Amino acid sequence: MTSGTSGGTPVRSVVRTVLGDVEPDSLGTLDYHEHLFQISPLLAGDELDDELLSGREAASLLAGGMQAMVDATPTGLGRDVEATARISASTGLAVVHTTGLHHSGHYPAGHPLLEMPAERLAETFVADVVSGFRVADGRPAAAPDGSPVRAGVVKAGIRYWSIGAFESRALEAAAATSTTTGCAVMVHLDFGSATHEVLDRLDTLGVAADRVVLAHVDRNLDPGLHLELAARGAYLGYDGPARHREAPDSAILDCLSRVVDGGGAARMLVGGDVARRSRYVAYGGMPGLEYLPKRFLPRLRERLTREDYDRVTRANGARLLALPALLACAP
């Protein structure tokens, strides 16, 4: 896959995984939103912090039929990028890792990230994409073969109909990271709120909507709104399967079908966002990462043409995650 030209020469695109760069077309079926490691004060008692158990859970996702995932745990929330790389190497599941931030509620009072200027945040996030993450002791994070572990997506988060000072800095830093490296921006939306407002804010910061994925749009099952967002070029992240207290899978499937019928198939992604110890089979919970490929996607497949199903589960993710190799150059 190519991404534009440089001096008349096509620029090769890559997807940056924790084990190195791969061709976008080789990524395969994608779960666009999961967490192998995560610790947050908002999820006390639901920590994901065991490499062996998270590795088993990742293996179940692969066994269920997904070939790749995005680990959406950003900076400061207990991510373990070296362990994630080891899990990817041992299971064969491709993992694209995020840098960036969540919303302020996920960081305890006094956390240094809460007051960090956007410029400094952006410097860190750009380095995570271009050179690689650094671990707690300051050394470069290394994959099992010794290569750097790098980010392939940058994240920001907003609260319910609220973009506070911290969230504004996070969006600014994410935008700077995207415009510098070419990587996509994932935005967590509380209950699917403020979708157009986020796109407007990022647009003023130089990020086109077609480099943005709006996570959790299915917390607001409004196909008309979703088609408006798709028409702007934004990617729509559907990651609510098995959250039946919020909406049954049938409602999500109905919404997905209506957006596809309205012409939005080229802007849709699916994920599980299982995200909690109590919901991971390997940690003793349920329904696990395997729910998406084993329970939800077969029902989606019945509703879509083969071409549209391939778009939603494979092609769209490869396009979104592709970044120009010349912009995100190796150190």
mmCIF file of C-alpha atoms in Angstrom:
data_model
loop_
_atom_site.group_PDB
_atom_site.id
_atom_site.type_symbol
_atom_site.label_atom_id
_atom_site.label_comp_id
_atom_site.label_asym_id
_atom_site.label_seq_id
_atom_site.Cartn_x
_atom_site.Cartn_y
_atom_site.Cartn_z
ATOM 1 C CA MET A 1 0.000 0.000 0.000
ATOM 2 C CA THR A 2 1.194 3.502 -0.806
ATOM 3 C CA SER A 3 0.264 6.811 0.800
ATOM 4 C CA GLY A 4 0.722 9.759 -1.554
ATOM 5 C CA THR A 5 3.967 10.710 -3.249
ATOM 6 C CA SER A 6 7.277 12.331 -2.376
ATOM 7 C CA GLY A 7 8.935 14.097 -5.292
ATOM 8 C CA GLY A 8 6.861 11.999 -7.678
ATOM 9 C CA THR A 9 7.851 8.742 -5.979
ATOM 10 C CA PRO A 10 5.112 6.777 -4.208
ATOM 11 C CA VAL A 11 5.551 6.796 -0.439
ATOM 12 C CA ARG A 12 5.285 3.333 1.068
ATOM 13 C CA SER A 13 2.877 2.978 3.966
ATOM 14 C CA VAL A 14 3.354 0.712 6.952
ATOM 15 C CA VAL A 15 1.443 -0.336 10.024
ATOM 16 C CA ARG A 16 3.654 0.064 13.085
ATOM 17 C CA THR A 17 3.229 -2.929 15.412
ATOM 18 C CA VAL A 18 5.035 -3.703 18.654
ATOM 19 C CA LEU A 19 7.225 -6.136 16.704
ATOM 20 C CA GLY A 20 8.014 -3.744 13.878
ATOM 21 C CA ASP A 21 6.487 -2.420 10.687
ATOM 22 C CA VAL A 22 4.267 -4.572 8.487
ATOM 23 C CA GLU A 23 2.533 -4.032 5.185
ATOM 24 C CA PRO A 24 -1.026 -2.794 5.774
ATOM 25 C CA ASP A 25 -2.509 -5.487 3.563
ATOM 26 C CA SER A 26 -0.870 -8.183 5.697
ATOM 27 C CA LEU A 27 -2.467 -7.057 8.964
ATOM 28 C CA GLY A 28 -5.582 -9.208 8.573
ATOM 29 C CA THR A 29 -8.780 -9.136 10.596
ATOM 30 C CA LEU A 30 -8.591 -6.414 13.225
ATOM 31 C CA ASP A 31 -10.071 -5.907 16.673
ATOM 32 C CA TYR A 32 -9.563 -2.170 16.760
ATOM 33 C CA HIS A 33 -9.878 -1.629 20.541
ATOM 34 C CA GLU A 34 -8.674 -3.835 23.405
ATOM 35 C CA HIS A 35 -6.413 -3.646 26.456
ATOM 36 C CA LEU A 36 -3.906 -6.323 27.480
ATOM 37 C CA PHE A 37 -2.639 -4.283 30.441
ATOM 38 C CA GLN A 38 -4.489 -1.510 32.244
ATOM 39 C CA ILE A 39 -4.568 0.008 35.737
ATOM 40 C CA SER A 40 -6.835 2.953 36.506
ATOM 41 C CA PRO A 41 -8.381 4.474 39.637
ATOM 42 C CA LEU A 42 -11.711 4.304 37.802
ATOM 43 C CA LEU A 43 -11.349 0.524 37.509
ATOM 44 C CA ALA A 44 -10.118 -0.410 40.981
ATOM 45 C CA GLY A 45 -10.157 -4.178 41.418
ATOM 46 C CA ASP A 46 -10.370 -4.746 37.661
ATOM 47 C CA GLU A 47 -6.678 -4.387 36.896
ATOM 48 C CA LEU A 48 -5.120 -6.173 33.942
ATOM 49 C CA ASP A 49 -1.589 -6.730 35.196
ATOM 50 C CA ASP A 50 -0.586 -10.374 34.680
ATOM 51 C CA GLU A 51 1.493 -11.183 31.602
ATOM 52 C CA LEU A 52 0.694 -14.892 31.613
ATOM 53 C CA LEU A 53 -3.063 -14.370 31.895
ATOM 54 C CA SER A 54 -3.182 -11.513 29.417
ATOM 55 C CA GLY A 55 -1.172 -13.679 27.042
ATOM 56 C CA ARG A 56 -3.730 -16.458 27.326
ATOM 57 C CA GLU A 57 -6.499 -13.976 26.624
ATOM 58 C CA ALA A 58 -4.668 -12.680 23.553
ATOM 59 C CA ALA A 59 -4.267 -16.249 22.319
ATOM 60 C CA SER A 60 -8.022 -16.751 22.625
ATOM 61 C CA LEU A 61 -8.647 -13.714 20.430
ATOM 62 C CA LEU A 62 -6.354 -15.160 17.770
ATOM 63 C CA ALA A 63 -7.947 -18.597 18.074
ATOM 64 C CA GLY A 64 -11.346 -16.986 17.602
ATOM 65 C CA GLY A 65 -10.295 -15.644 14.224
ATOM 66 C CA MET A 66 -8.858 -12.162 14.790
ATOM 67 C CA GLN A 67 -5.334 -11.672 13.469
ATOM 68 C CA ALA A 68 -4.543 -8.257 14.918
ATOM 69 C CA MET A 69 -5.622 -5.847 17.640
ATOM 70 C CA VAL A 70 -4.986 -2.308 18.786
ATOM 71 C CA ASP A 71 -3.983 -2.061 22.430
ATOM 72 C CA ALA A 72 -5.668 1.177 23.450
ATOM 73 C CA THR A 73 -3.975 1.648 26.842
ATOM 74 C CA PRO A 74 -2.276 5.062 26.730
ATOM 75 C CA THR A 75 0.396 6.692 28.860
ATOM 76 C CA GLY A 76 0.141 6.419 32.638
ATOM 77 C CA LEU A 77 -2.408 3.598 32.893
ATOM 78 C CA GLY A 78 -0.270 0.579 33.663
ATOM 79 C CA ARG A 79 0.644 -0.401 30.134
ATOM 80 C CA ASP A 80 3.518 -2.863 29.720
ATOM 81 C CA VAL A 81 4.752 -2.513 26.182
ATOM 82 C CA GLU A 82 7.595 -5.019 26.536
ATOM 83 C CA ALA A 83 5.212 -7.660 27.883
ATOM 84 C CA THR A 84 2.802 -6.824 25.074
ATOM 85 C CA ALA A 85 5.595 -7.398 22.559
ATOM 86 C CA ARG A 86 6.416 -10.730 24.184
ATOM 87 C CA ILE A 87 2.752 -11.738 24.007
ATOM 88 C CA SER A 88 2.592 -10.756 20.350
ATOM 89 C CA ALA A 89 5.727 -12.755 19.586
ATOM 90 C CA SER A 90 4.576 -15.850 21.464
ATOM 91 C CA THR A 91 0.997 -15.914 20.167
ATOM 92 C CA GLY A 92 1.353 -14.581 16.637
ATOM 93 C CA LEU A 93 -1.302 -11.922 17.279
ATOM 94 C CA ALA A 94 -0.218 -8.624 15.725
ATOM 95 C CA VAL A 95 -0.565 -5.716 18.162
ATOM 96 C CA VAL A 96 -0.543 -2.006 17.376
ATOM 97 C CA HIS A 97 -0.007 -0.008 20.570
ATOM 98 C CA THR A 98 -1.226 3.465 21.418
ATOM 99 C CA THR A 99 0.563 6.391 22.938
ATOM 100 C CA GLY A 100 -1.234 9.504 24.154
ATOM 101 C CA LEU A 101 -3.636 10.026 27.045
ATOM 102 C CA HIS A 102 -7.064 9.127 28.397
ATOM 103 C CA HIS A 103 -9.369 11.708 29.989
ATOM 104 C CA SER A 104 -8.534 13.270 33.336
ATOM 105 C CA GLY A 105 -10.681 10.908 35.388
ATOM 106 C CA HIS A 106 -8.221 8.081 34.811
ATOM 107 C CA TYR A 107 -5.347 9.925 36.526
ATOM 108 C CA PRO A 108 -5.236 10.464 40.304
ATOM 109 C CA ALA A 109 -4.879 13.946 41.753
ATOM 110 C CA GLY A 110 -1.302 15.153 41.557
ATOM 111 C CA HIS A 111 -0.341 12.923 38.635
ATOM 112 C CA PRO A 112 2.403 14.749 36.702
ATOM 113 C CA LEU A 113 0.637 14.243 33.374
ATOM 114 C CA LEU A 114 -2.294 16.366 34.529
ATOM 115 C CA GLU A 115 -0.265 19.588 34.382
ATOM 116 C CA MET A 116 2.198 18.752 31.618
ATOM 117 C CA PRO A 117 2.190 21.282 28.734
ATOM 118 C CA ALA A 118 0.904 20.112 25.374
ATOM 119 C CA GLU A 119 4.279 20.721 23.731
ATOM 120 C CA ARG A 120 6.072 18.404 26.134
ATOM 121 C CA LEU A 121 3.366 15.773 25.805
ATOM 122 C CA ALA A 122 3.677 15.907 22.033
ATOM 123 C CA GLU A 123 7.453 15.477 22.210
ATOM 124 C CA THR A 124 6.966 12.295 24.225
ATOM 125 C CA PHE A 125 4.251 10.905 21.987
ATOM 126 C CA VAL A 126 6.149 11.615 18.775
ATOM 127 C CA ALA A 127 9.189 9.859 20.232
ATOM 128 C CA ASP A 128 7.010 6.863 21.139
ATOM 129 C CA VAL A 129 5.992 6.543 17.482
ATOM 130 C CA VAL A 130 9.304 7.353 15.817
ATOM 131 C CA SER A 131 11.981 6.052 18.200
ATOM 132 C CA GLY A 132 10.048 3.839 20.581
ATOM 133 C CA PHE A 133 8.615 3.764 24.077
ATOM 134 C CA ARG A 134 10.711 4.084 27.192
ATOM 135 C CA VAL A 135 9.991 1.975 30.248
ATOM 136 C CA ALA A 136 9.863 3.062 33.891
ATOM 137 C CA ASP A 137 13.629 3.125 34.408
ATOM 138 C CA GLY A 138 14.122 5.307 31.334
ATOM 139 C CA ARG A 139 15.682 2.744 29.042
ATOM 140 C CA PRO A 140 14.256 2.081 25.566
ATOM 141 C CA ALA A 141 11.564 -0.601 25.485
ATOM 142 C CA ALA A 142 12.750 -3.671 23.604
ATOM 143 C CA ALA A 143 10.936 -6.477 21.826
ATOM 144 C CA PRO A 144 12.182 -10.067 22.267
ATOM 145 C CA ASP A 145 14.556 -9.647 19.316
ATOM 146 C CA GLY A 146 15.973 -6.434 20.779
ATOM 147 C CA SER A 147 14.229 -4.098 18.355
ATOM 148 C CA PRO A 148 12.448 -1.000 19.698
ATOM 149 C CA VAL A 149 8.789 -1.238 20.678
ATOM 150 C CA ARG A 150 6.988 1.661 19.028
ATOM 151 C CA ALA A 151 3.511 3.140 19.053
ATOM 152 C CA GLY A 152 1.343 3.112 15.950
ATOM 153 C CA VAL A 153 -1.621 5.232 17.109
ATOM 154 C CA VAL A 154 -2.036 8.254 19.382
ATOM 155 C CA LYS A 155 -4.985 8.574 21.753
ATOM 156 C CA ALA A 156 -6.912 11.301 23.536
ATOM 157 C CA GLY A 157 -10.081 11.123 25.608
ATOM 158 C CA ILE A 158 -12.946 13.385 26.548
ATOM 159 C CA ARG A 159 -15.582 13.189 29.251
ATOM 160 C CA TYR A 160 -19.346 13.304 28.744
ATOM 161 C CA TRP A 161 -20.020 16.449 26.720
ATOM 162 C CA SER A 162 -16.934 18.013 28.259
ATOM 163 C CA ILE A 163 -13.533 18.948 26.877
ATOM 164 C CA GLY A 164 -11.666 20.367 29.856
ATOM 165 C CA ALA A 165 -8.235 21.964 30.017
ATOM 166 C CA PHE A 166 -6.438 18.617 30.350
ATOM 167 C CA GLU A 167 -8.453 17.054 27.548
ATOM 168 C CA SER A 168 -7.734 20.082 25.347
ATOM 169 C CA ARG A 169 -3.998 19.661 25.910
ATOM 170 C CA ALA A 170 -4.315 15.955 25.152
ATOM 171 C CA LEU A 171 -6.100 16.681 21.873
ATOM 172 C CA GLU A 172 -3.485 19.296 20.982
ATOM 173 C CA ALA A 173 -0.639 16.877 21.703
ATOM 174 C CA ALA A 174 -2.352 14.069 19.809
ATOM 175 C CA ALA A 175 -2.878 16.352 16.829
ATOM 176 C CA ALA A 176 0.775 17.403 16.844
ATOM 177 C CA THR A 177 1.803 13.753 16.977
ATOM 178 C CA SER A 178 -0.443 12.879 14.055
ATOM 179 C CA THR A 179 0.643 15.766 11.863
ATOM 180 C CA THR A 180 4.306 14.996 12.583
ATOM 181 C CA THR A 181 4.245 11.219 12.096
ATOM 182 C CA GLY A 182 1.137 10.528 10.047
ATOM 183 C CA CYS A 183 -0.336 8.206 12.671
ATOM 184 C CA ALA A 184 -4.069 8.057 13.290
ATOM 185 C CA VAL A 185 -5.777 9.627 16.300
ATOM 186 C CA MET A 186 -8.116 7.544 18.457
ATOM 187 C CA VAL A 187 -10.477 9.574 20.630
ATOM 188 C CA HIS A 188 -12.334 8.047 23.574
ATOM 189 C CA LEU A 189 -15.828 9.542 23.745
ATOM 190 C CA ASP A 190 -17.760 9.137 26.978
ATOM 191 C CA PHE A 191 -21.124 7.702 25.924
ATOM 192 C CA GLY A 192 -20.447 8.637 22.312
ATOM 193 C CA SER A 193 -20.779 12.350 23.069
ATOM 194 C CA ALA A 194 -19.303 15.451 21.382
ATOM 195 C CA THR A 195 -18.450 13.682 18.136
ATOM 196 C CA HIS A 196 -18.665 16.658 15.786
ATOM 197 C CA GLU A 197 -17.077 18.884 18.398
ATOM 198 C CA VAL A 198 -14.022 16.625 18.616
ATOM 199 C CA LEU A 199 -13.683 16.508 14.835
ATOM 200 C CA ASP A 200 -13.995 20.297 14.679
ATOM 201 C CA ARG A 201 -11.326 20.736 17.350
ATOM 202 C CA LEU A 202 -8.924 18.360 15.616
ATOM 203 C CA ASP A 203 -9.592 20.002 12.269
ATOM 204 C CA THR A 204 -8.492 23.365 13.662
ATOM 205 C CA LEU A 205 -5.326 21.613 14.844
ATOM 206 C CA GLY A 206 -4.574 20.295 11.363
ATOM 207 C CA VAL A 207 -5.909 16.740 11.596
ATOM 208 C CA ALA A 208 -8.337 15.710 8.880
ATOM 209 C CA ALA A 209 -11.316 13.603 9.916
ATOM 210 C CA ASP A 210 -10.064 10.673 7.846
ATOM 211 C CA ARG A 211 -7.158 10.290 10.306
ATOM 212 C CA VAL A 212 -9.503 10.011 13.299
ATOM 213 C CA VAL A 213 -11.326 7.061 14.816
ATOM 214 C CA LEU A 214 -14.125 7.941 17.218
ATOM 215 C CA ALA A 215 -14.164 5.232 19.867
ATOM 216 C CA HIS A 216 -17.435 4.174 21.488
ATOM 217 C CA VAL A 217 -19.798 5.765 18.960
ATOM 218 C CA ASP A 218 -22.136 2.842 19.609
ATOM 219 C CA ARG A 219 -22.778 4.108 23.130
ATOM 220 C CA ASN A 220 -25.086 6.441 21.189
ATOM 221 C CA LEU A 221 -26.886 4.222 18.688
ATOM 222 C CA ASP A 222 -27.839 6.946 16.251
ATOM 223 C CA PRO A 223 -27.273 5.798 12.650
ATOM 224 C CA GLY A 224 -28.133 9.236 11.283
ATOM 225 C CA LEU A 225 -25.391 10.822 13.363
ATOM 226 C CA HIS A 226 -22.984 8.052 12.435
ATOM 227 C CA LEU A 227 -23.604 8.661 8.734
ATOM 228 C CA GLU A 228 -22.921 12.372 9.234
ATOM 229 C CA LEU A 229 -19.590 11.519 10.857
ATOM 230 C CA ALA A 230 -18.714 9.023 8.127
ATOM 231 C CA ALA A 231 -19.540 11.642 5.494
ATOM 232 C CA ARG A 232 -16.935 13.883 7.116
ATOM 233 C CA GLY A 233 -14.439 11.045 6.678
ATOM 234 C CA ALA A 234 -14.147 9.925 10.299
ATOM 235 C CA TYR A 235 -13.840 6.278 11.266
ATOM 236 C CA LEU A 236 -16.531 4.927 13.571
ATOM 237 C CA GLY A 237 -15.478 2.619 16.400
ATOM 238 C CA TYR A 238 -18.136 0.079 17.378
ATOM 239 C CA ASP A 239 -16.902 -1.639 20.536
ATOM 240 C CA GLY A 240 -19.984 -2.278 22.660
ATOM 241 C CA PRO A 241 -20.749 -5.976 22.055
ATOM 242 C CA ALA A 242 -21.581 -7.905 25.250
ATOM 243 C CA ARG A 243 -22.327 -4.703 27.184
ATOM 244 C CA HIS A 244 -25.970 -5.648 27.464
ATOM 245 C CA ARG A 245 -26.684 -3.325 30.364
ATOM 246 C CA GLU A 246 -26.108 -0.499 27.901
ATOM 247 C CA ALA A 247 -27.557 -1.990 24.710
ATOM 248 C CA PRO A 248 -28.217 -5.504 23.397
ATOM 249 C CA ASP A 249 -26.054 -6.798 20.595
ATOM 250 C CA SER A 250 -29.139 -6.765 18.367
ATOM 251 C CA ALA A 251 -29.385 -2.979 18.710
ATOM 252 C CA ILE A 252 -25.727 -2.547 17.776
ATOM 253 C CA LEU A 253 -26.156 -4.874 14.813
ATOM 254 C CA ASP A 254 -29.230 -2.958 13.668
ATOM 255 C CA CYS A 255 -27.313 0.311 13.868
ATOM 256 C CA LEU A 256 -24.331 -1.141 12.011
ATOM 257 C CA SER A 257 -26.617 -2.459 9.286
ATOM 258 C CA ARG A 258 -28.334 0.892 8.830
ATOM 259 C CA VAL A 259 -25.014 2.723 8.594
ATOM 260 C CA VAL A 260 -23.776 0.229 6.002
ATOM 261 C CA ASP A 261 -27.021 0.580 4.048
ATOM 262 C CA GLY A 262 -26.567 4.355 4.164
ATOM 263 C CA GLY A 263 -23.131 4.131 2.554
ATOM 264 C CA GLY A 264 -20.882 4.188 5.611
ATOM 265 C CA ALA A 265 -19.212 0.780 5.285
ATOM 266 C CA ALA A 266 -15.827 2.264 4.357
ATOM 267 C CA ARG A 267 -15.621 4.097 7.693
ATOM 268 C CA MET A 268 -16.540 1.418 10.239
ATOM 269 C CA LEU A 269 -14.410 -0.608 12.662
ATOM 270 C CA VAL A 270 -15.294 -3.222 15.271
ATOM 271 C CA GLY A 271 -13.701 -4.039 18.612
ATOM 272 C CA GLY A 272 -14.473 -5.544 21.977
ATOM 273 C CA ASP A 273 -13.042 -3.097 24.535
ATOM 274 C CA VAL A 274 -13.391 -5.851 27.130
ATOM 275 C CA ALA A 275 -10.891 -3.974 29.287
ATOM 276 C CA ARG A 276 -11.500 -5.504 32.740
ATOM 277 C CA ARG A 277 -10.140 -8.382 34.793
ATOM 278 C CA SER A 278 -13.700 -9.421 35.659
ATOM 279 C CA ARG A 279 -14.517 -9.765 31.951
ATOM 280 C CA TYR A 280 -11.411 -11.720 30.870
ATOM 281 C CA VAL A 281 -11.802 -15.502 30.808
ATOM 282 C CA ALA A 282 -8.121 -16.028 31.610
ATOM 283 C CA TYR A 283 -8.547 -13.949 34.791
ATOM 284 C CA GLY A 284 -11.620 -15.951 35.810
ATOM 285 C CA GLY A 285 -14.316 -13.741 34.303
ATOM 286 C CA MET A 286 -16.380 -13.588 31.141
ATOM 287 C CA PRO A 287 -17.176 -13.115 28.234
ATOM 288 C CA GLY A 288 -13.537 -12.575 27.207
ATOM 289 C CA LEU A 289 -11.845 -11.318 24.078
ATOM 290 C CA GLU A 290 -13.194 -14.274 22.145
ATOM 291 C CA TYR A 291 -16.751 -12.925 22.378
ATOM 292 C CA LEU A 292 -16.219 -10.540 19.463
ATOM 293 C CA PRO A 293 -15.105 -13.138 16.888
ATOM 294 C CA LYS A 294 -17.141 -16.055 18.212
ATOM 295 C CA ARG A 295 -20.448 -14.448 19.168
ATOM 296 C CA PHE A 296 -20.807 -11.024 17.583
ATOM 297 C CA LEU A 297 -19.071 -11.177 14.218
ATOM 298 C CA PRO A 298 -20.924 -14.273 12.944
ATOM 299 C CA ARG A 299 -24.167 -12.348 13.413
ATOM 300 C CA LEU A 300 -22.711 -9.336 11.644
ATOM 301 C CA ARG A 301 -21.502 -11.512 8.781
ATOM 302 C CA GLU A 302 -25.059 -12.699 8.187
ATOM 303 C CA ARG A 303 -26.196 -9.114 7.612
ATOM 304 C CA LEU A 304 -23.459 -7.808 5.310
ATOM 305 C CA THR A 305 -22.174 -8.580 1.860
ATOM 306 C CA ARG A 306 -18.790 -10.239 1.733
ATOM 307 C CA GLU A 307 -17.251 -6.990 0.501
ATOM 308 C CA ASP A 308 -18.734 -4.873 3.279
ATOM 309 C CA TYR A 309 -17.827 -7.411 5.952
ATOM 310 C CA ASP A 310 -14.226 -7.375 4.704
ATOM 311 C CA ARG A 311 -14.207 -3.594 4.876
ATOM 312 C CA VAL A 312 -15.444 -3.494 8.452
ATOM 313 C CA THR A 313 -13.198 -6.253 9.786
ATOM 314 C CA ARG A 314 -10.022 -5.825 7.725
ATOM 315 C CA ALA A 315 -9.629 -3.197 5.007
ATOM 316 C CA ASN A 316 -10.742 -0.136 6.978
ATOM 317 C CA GLY A 317 -8.365 -0.873 9.827
ATOM 318 C CA ALA A 318 -5.438 -1.356 7.465
ATOM 319 C CA ARG A 319 -6.177 2.003 5.850
ATOM 320 C CA LEU A 320 -6.598 3.864 9.134
ATOM 321 C CA LEU A 321 -3.464 2.441 10.738
ATOM 322 C CA ALA A 322 -1.235 2.988 7.710
ATOM 323 C CA LEU A 323 1.366 5.682 8.234
ATOM 324 C CA PRO A 324 3.917 6.912 5.716
ATOM 325 C CA ALA A 325 7.219 5.208 6.362
ATOM 326 C CA LEU A 326 9.177 8.314 5.344
ATOM 327 C CA LEU A 327 7.427 10.480 7.950
ATOM 328 C CA ALA A 328 7.738 8.036 10.843
ATOM 329 C CA CYS A 329 11.330 7.207 10.016
ATOM 330 C CA ALA A 330 13.454 4.822 12.008
ATOM 331 C CA PRO A 331 16.075 6.372 14.309
#
